[in-house]
Short mmCIF file of C-alpha atoms in Angstrom, two decimals:
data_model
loop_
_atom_site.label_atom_id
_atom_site.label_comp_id
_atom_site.label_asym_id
_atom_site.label_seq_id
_atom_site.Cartn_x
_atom_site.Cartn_y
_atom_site.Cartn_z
CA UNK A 1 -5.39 45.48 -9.41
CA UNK A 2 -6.24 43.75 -6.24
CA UNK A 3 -4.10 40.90 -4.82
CA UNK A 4 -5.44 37.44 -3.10
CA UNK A 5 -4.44 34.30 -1.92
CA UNK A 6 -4.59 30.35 -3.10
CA UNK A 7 -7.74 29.16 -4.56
CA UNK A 8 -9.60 32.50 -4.01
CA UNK A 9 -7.80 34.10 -6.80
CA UNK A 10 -9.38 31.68 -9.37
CA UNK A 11 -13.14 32.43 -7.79
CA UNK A 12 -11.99 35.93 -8.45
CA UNK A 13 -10.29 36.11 -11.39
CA UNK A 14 -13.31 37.29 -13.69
CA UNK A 15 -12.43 40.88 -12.85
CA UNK A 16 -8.91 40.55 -13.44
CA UNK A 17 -6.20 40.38 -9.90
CA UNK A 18 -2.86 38.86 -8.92
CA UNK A 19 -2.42 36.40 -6.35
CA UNK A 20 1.10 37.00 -5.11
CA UNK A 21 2.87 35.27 -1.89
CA UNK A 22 6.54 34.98 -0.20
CA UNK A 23 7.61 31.57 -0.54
CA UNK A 24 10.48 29.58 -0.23
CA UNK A 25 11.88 29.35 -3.93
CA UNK A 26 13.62 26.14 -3.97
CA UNK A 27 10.31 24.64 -2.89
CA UNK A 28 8.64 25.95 -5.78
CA UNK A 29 11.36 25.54 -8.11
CA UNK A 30 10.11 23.79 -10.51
CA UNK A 31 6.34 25.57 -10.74
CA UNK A 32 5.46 24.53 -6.96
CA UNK A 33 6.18 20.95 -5.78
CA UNK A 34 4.95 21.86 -1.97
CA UNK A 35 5.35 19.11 0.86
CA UNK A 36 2.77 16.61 2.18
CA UNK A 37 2.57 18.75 5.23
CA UNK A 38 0.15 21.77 5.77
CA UNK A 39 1.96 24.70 4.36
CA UNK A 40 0.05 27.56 6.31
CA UNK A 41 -2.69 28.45 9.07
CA UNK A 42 -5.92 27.72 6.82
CA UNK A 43 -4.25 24.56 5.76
CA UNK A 44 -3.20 23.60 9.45
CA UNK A 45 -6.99 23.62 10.20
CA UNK A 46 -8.01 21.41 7.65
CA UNK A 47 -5.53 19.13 8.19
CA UNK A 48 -6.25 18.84 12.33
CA UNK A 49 -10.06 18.72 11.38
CA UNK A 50 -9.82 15.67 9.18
CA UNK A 51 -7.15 13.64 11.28
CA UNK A 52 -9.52 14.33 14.46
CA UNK A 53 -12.85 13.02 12.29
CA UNK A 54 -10.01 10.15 11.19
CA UNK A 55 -9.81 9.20 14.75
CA UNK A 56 -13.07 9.60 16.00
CA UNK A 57 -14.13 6.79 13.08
CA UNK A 58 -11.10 4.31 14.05
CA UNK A 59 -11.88 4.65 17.57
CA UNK A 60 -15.72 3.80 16.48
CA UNK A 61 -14.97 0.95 14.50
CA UNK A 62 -12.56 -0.49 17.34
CA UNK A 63 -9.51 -0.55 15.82
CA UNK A 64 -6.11 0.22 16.83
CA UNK A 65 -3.35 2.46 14.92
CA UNK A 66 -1.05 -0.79 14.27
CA UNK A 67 -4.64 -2.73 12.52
CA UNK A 68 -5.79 0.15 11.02
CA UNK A 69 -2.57 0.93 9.68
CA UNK A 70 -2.05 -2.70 8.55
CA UNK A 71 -5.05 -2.42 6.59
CA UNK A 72 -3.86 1.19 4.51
CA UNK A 73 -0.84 0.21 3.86
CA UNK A 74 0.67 2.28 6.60
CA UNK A 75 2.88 2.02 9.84
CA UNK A 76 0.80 3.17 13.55
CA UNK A 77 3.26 5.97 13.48
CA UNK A 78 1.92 7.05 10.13
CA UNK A 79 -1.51 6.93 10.64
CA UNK A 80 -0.23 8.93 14.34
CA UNK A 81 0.73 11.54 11.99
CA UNK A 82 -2.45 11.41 10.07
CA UNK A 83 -4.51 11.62 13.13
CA UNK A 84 -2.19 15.01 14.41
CA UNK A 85 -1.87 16.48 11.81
CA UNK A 86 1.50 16.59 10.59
CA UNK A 87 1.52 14.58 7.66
CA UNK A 88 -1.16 14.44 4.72
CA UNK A 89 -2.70 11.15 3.16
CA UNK A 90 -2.76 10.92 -0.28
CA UNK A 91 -6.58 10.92 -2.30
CA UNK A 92 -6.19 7.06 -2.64
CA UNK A 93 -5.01 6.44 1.02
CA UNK A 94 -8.30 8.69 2.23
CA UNK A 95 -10.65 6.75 0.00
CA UNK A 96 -8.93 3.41 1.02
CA UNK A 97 -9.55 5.02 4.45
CA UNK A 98 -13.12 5.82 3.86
CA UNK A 99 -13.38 2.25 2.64
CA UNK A 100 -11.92 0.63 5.79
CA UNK A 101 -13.42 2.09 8.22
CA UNK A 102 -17.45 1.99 6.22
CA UNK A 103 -17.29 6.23 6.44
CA UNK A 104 -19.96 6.11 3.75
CA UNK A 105 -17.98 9.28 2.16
CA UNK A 106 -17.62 10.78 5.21
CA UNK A 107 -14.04 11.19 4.85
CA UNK A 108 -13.68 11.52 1.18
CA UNK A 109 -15.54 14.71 1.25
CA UNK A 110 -12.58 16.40 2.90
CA UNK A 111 -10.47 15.30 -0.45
CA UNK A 112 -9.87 18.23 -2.10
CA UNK A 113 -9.16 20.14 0.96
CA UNK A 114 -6.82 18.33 2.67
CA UNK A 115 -4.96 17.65 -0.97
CA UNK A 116 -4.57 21.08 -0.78
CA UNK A 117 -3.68 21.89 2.27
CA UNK A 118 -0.09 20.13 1.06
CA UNK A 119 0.77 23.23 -0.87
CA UNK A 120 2.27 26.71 -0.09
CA UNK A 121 -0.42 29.49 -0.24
CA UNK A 122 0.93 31.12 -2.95
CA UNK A 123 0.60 27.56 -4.88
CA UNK A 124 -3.14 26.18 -4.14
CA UNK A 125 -4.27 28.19 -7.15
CA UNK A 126 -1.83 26.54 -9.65
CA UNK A 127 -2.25 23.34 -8.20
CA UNK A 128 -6.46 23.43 -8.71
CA UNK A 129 -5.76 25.08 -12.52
CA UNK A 130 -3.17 22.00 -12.98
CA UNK A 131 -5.75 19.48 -12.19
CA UNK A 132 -8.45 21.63 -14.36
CA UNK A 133 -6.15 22.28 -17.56
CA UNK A 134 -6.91 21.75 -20.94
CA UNK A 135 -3.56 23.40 -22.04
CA UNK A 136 -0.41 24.23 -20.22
CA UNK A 137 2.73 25.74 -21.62
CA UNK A 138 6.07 26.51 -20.07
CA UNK A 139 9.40 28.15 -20.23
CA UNK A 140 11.86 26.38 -18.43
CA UNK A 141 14.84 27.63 -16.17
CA UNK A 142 17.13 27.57 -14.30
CA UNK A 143 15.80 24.68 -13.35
CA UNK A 144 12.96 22.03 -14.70
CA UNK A 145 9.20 22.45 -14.55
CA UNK A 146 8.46 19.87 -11.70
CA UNK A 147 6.24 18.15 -14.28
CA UNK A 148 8.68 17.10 -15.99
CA UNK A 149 11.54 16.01 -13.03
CA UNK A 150 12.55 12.28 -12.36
CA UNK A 151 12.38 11.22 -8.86
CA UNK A 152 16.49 11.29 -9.21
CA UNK A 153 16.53 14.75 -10.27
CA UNK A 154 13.84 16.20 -7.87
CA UNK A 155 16.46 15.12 -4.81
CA UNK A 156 19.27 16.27 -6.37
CA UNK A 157 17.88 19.94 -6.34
CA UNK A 158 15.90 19.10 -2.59
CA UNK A 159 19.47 17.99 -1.45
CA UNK A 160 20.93 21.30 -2.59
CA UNK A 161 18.64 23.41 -0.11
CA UNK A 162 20.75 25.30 2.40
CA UNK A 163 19.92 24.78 5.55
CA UNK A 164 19.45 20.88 4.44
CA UNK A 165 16.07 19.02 4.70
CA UNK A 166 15.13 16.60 6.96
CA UNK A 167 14.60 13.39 5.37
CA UNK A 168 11.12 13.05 5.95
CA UNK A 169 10.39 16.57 4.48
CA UNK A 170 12.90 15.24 1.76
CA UNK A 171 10.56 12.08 1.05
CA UNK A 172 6.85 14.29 1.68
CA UNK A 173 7.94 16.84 -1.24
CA UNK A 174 9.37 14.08 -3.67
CA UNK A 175 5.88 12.62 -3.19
CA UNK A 176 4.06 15.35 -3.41
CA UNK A 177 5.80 16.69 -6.63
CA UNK A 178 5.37 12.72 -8.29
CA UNK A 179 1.31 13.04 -7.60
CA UNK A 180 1.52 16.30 -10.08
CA UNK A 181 2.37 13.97 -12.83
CA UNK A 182 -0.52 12.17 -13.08
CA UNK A 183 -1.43 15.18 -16.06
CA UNK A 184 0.45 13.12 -17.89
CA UNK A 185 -1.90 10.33 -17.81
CA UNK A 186 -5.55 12.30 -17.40
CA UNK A 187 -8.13 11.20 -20.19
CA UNK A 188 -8.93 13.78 -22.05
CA UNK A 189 -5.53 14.77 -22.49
CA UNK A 190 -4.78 18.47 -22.00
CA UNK A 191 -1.68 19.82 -24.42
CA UNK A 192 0.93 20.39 -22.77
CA UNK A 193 4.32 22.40 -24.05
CA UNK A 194 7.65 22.63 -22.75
CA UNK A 195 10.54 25.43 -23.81
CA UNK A 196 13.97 23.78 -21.77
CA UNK A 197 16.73 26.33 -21.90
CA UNK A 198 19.81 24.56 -23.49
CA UNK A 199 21.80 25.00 -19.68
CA UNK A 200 18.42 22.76 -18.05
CA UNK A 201 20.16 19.69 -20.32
CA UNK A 202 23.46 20.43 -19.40
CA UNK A 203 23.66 21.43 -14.96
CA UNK A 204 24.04 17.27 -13.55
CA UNK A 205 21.63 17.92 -10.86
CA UNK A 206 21.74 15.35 -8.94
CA UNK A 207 25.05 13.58 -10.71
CA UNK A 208 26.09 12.43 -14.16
CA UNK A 209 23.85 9.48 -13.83
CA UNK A 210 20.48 11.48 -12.76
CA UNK A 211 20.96 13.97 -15.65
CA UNK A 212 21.32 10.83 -17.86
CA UNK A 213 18.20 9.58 -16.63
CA UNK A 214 16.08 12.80 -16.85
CA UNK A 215 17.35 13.09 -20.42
CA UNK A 216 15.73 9.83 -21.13
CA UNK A 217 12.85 10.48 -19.76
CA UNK A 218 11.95 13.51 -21.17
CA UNK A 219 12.38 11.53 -24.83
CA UNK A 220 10.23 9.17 -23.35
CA UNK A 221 7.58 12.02 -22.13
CA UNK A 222 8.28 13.68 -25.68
CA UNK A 223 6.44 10.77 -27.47
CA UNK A 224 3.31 11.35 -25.80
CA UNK A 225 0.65 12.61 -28.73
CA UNK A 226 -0.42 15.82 -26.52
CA UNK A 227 3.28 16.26 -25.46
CA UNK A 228 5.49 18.74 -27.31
CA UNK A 229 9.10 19.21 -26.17
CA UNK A 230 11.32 22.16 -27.45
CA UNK A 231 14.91 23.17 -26.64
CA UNK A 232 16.06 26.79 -26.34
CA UNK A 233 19.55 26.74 -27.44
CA UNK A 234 22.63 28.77 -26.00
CA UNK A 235 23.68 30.19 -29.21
CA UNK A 236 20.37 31.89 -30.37
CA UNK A 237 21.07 35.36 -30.13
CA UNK A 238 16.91 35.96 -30.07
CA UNK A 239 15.71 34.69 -26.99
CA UNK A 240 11.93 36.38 -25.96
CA UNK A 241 12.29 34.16 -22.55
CA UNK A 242 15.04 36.38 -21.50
CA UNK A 243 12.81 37.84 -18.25
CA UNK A 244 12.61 34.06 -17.17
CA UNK A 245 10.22 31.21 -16.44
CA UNK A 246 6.74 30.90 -16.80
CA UNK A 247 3.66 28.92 -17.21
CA UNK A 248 0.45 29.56 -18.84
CA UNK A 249 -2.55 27.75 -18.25
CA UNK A 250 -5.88 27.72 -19.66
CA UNK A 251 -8.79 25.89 -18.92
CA UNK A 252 -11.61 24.39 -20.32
CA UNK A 253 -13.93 28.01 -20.51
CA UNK A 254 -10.70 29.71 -22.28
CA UNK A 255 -9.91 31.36 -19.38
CA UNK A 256 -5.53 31.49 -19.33
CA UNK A 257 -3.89 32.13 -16.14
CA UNK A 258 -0.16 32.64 -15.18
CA UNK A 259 1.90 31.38 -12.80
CA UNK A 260 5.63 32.67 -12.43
CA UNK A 261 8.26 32.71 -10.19
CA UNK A 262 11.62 35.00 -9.22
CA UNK A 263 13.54 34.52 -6.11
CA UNK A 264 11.12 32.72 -4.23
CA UNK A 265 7.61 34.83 -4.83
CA UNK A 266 5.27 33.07 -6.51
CA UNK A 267 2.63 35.22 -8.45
CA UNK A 268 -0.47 33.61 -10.07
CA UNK A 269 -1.99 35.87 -12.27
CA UNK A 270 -5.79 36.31 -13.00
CA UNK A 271 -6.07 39.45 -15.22
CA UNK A 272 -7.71 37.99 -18.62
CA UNK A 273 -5.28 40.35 -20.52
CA UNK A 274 -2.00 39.72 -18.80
CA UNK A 275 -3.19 35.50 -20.02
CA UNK A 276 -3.14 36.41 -23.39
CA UNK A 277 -0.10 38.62 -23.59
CA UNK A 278 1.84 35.54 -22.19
CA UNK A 279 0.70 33.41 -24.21
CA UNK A 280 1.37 35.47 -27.14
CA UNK A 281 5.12 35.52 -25.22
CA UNK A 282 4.96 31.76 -25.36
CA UNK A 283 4.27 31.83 -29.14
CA UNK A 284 7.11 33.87 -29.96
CA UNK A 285 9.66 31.91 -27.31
CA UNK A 286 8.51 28.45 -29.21
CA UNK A 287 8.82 30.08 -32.64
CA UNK A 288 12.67 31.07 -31.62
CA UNK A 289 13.57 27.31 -30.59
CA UNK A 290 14.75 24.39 -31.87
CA UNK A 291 11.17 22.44 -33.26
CA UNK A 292 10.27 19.31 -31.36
CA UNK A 293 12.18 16.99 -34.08
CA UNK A 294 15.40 18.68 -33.86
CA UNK A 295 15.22 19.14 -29.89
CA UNK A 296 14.51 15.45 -29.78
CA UNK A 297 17.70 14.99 -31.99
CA UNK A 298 19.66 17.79 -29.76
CA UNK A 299 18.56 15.34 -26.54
CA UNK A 300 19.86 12.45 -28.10
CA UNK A 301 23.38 13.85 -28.81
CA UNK A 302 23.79 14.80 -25.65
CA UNK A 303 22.91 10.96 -24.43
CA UNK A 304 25.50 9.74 -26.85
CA UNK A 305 28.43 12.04 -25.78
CA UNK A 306 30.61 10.90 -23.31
#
């Protein structure tokens, strides 16, 4: 079984492989939330490439960092970092980009690239299936599937990392892990299905208010028609999730890859066989948990105890 890296696992996958990568767990915690900073050599290129062809256009059309920034939406320093690549725009902030400056396209041809560039190596493959999924299912834990975080609880895990962030780093990987959520909103709607270990509902990442708030939200995210929300309780004695978290995704040819972490390595899996065995796993770990109904009714006891 052959191993590769990032996107090149998915070109690859039709002969079965495993990408697998060292990462930094806590920055995948949640299924990969990377930074808004290049994450590795390859990405590093990309990322000086486009803020050099970024330049050459301001510098074309006359414009200063201060104006040109003024017109984004963004401070001179910013767009300083956008030019140097050390920080990454976001696909709306290239196109407005692209826009101001009359590119023509010129610069939203680099898109997908630099978008990916934000992302650990070991996470550019789940990041591309994310945006290409017609299904995804997951077993939560210890910790929530970045999908599903709140803004509050996403810092209250970043502010756990030891040695601490910096705040900017803080601020590029809430981003970063917000943009993911857009599945949410995507037309057509993949399904998407969530197993939460019982603990997820309990640990106040974050404080007493933040869990409170992530609660709510994932009722709120629960009433979405291609949304299904289960909860794994404490006292089943059957649990098939036991080996811990993982997603399965499959995309629109039927093709079901997995992505799954343990102590910071991140493994995306491409063998057609391994797909289908977890999501026969997945089956099996939704048929042992509460049903959607009675997790949403588990959710809202825990709002209403003190």
């Amino acid at each position: 079984m052959s191993k590769r890296t990032g996107a090149d696992a998915l070109a690859g996958g039709e002969d079965g492989g495993t990408v697998v990568s060292v990462g930094d767990g806590w920055e995948s915690d949640d299924g990969g939330g990377g930074a808004r900073r290049p994450e590795d050599g390859a990405g590093k290129g990309v990322v000086a490439a486009f803020g050099q062809t970024l330049k050459t256009l301001r510098l074309r059309e006359g414009l200063d960092r201060a104006e040109f920034g003024s017109r984004i939406g963004y401070s001179a320093a910013t767009v300083a970092s956008f030019e140097q690549g050390r920080r990454i725009p976001s696909p709306r902030t290239i196109e407005r980009a692209d826009e101001v400056l009359g590119a023509d396209g010129l610069l939203c041809v680099w898109k997908e690239e630099v978008e990916r560039a934000q992302y650990p190596v070991f996470f550019q493959g789940m990041a591309t299936l994310e945006k290409e999924a017609v299904e995804l299912v997951s077993y939560s834990m210890p910790v929530l599937n970045g999908l599903l975080q709140t803004e509050e609880y996403m810092r209250g895990l970043l502010g756990m990392r030891r040695p601490p962030l910096d705040e900017e780093t803080t601020e590029q990987r809430v981003a970063a892990r917000l943009a993911r959520q857009d599945i949410f909103d995507r037309w057509p709607a993949p399904f998407l299905s969530f197993v939460l270990d019982e603990s997820l509902l309990r640990r106040p990442y974050g404080g007493k208010a933040a869990l409170r708030g992530q609660l709510e939200h994932l009722l709120l995210i629960g009433q979405k028609r291609n949304v299904e929300i289960q909860v794994m309780p404490l006292d089943r004695e059957d649990n098939a999730g036991v080996n811990g978290p993982f997603t399965v995704v499959t995309r629109k040819d039927g093709k079901k890859f997995v992505y799954a972490e343990a102590r910071g390595i991140g493994s995306l899996e491409t063998d057609p066989e391994q797909g289908v065995l977890a999501a026969a796993l997945y089956g099996i770990i939704r048929s042992q948990a509460l049903s959607p109904r009675e997790s949403t009714e588990f959710i809202e006891r825990l709002l209403g105890s003190p």
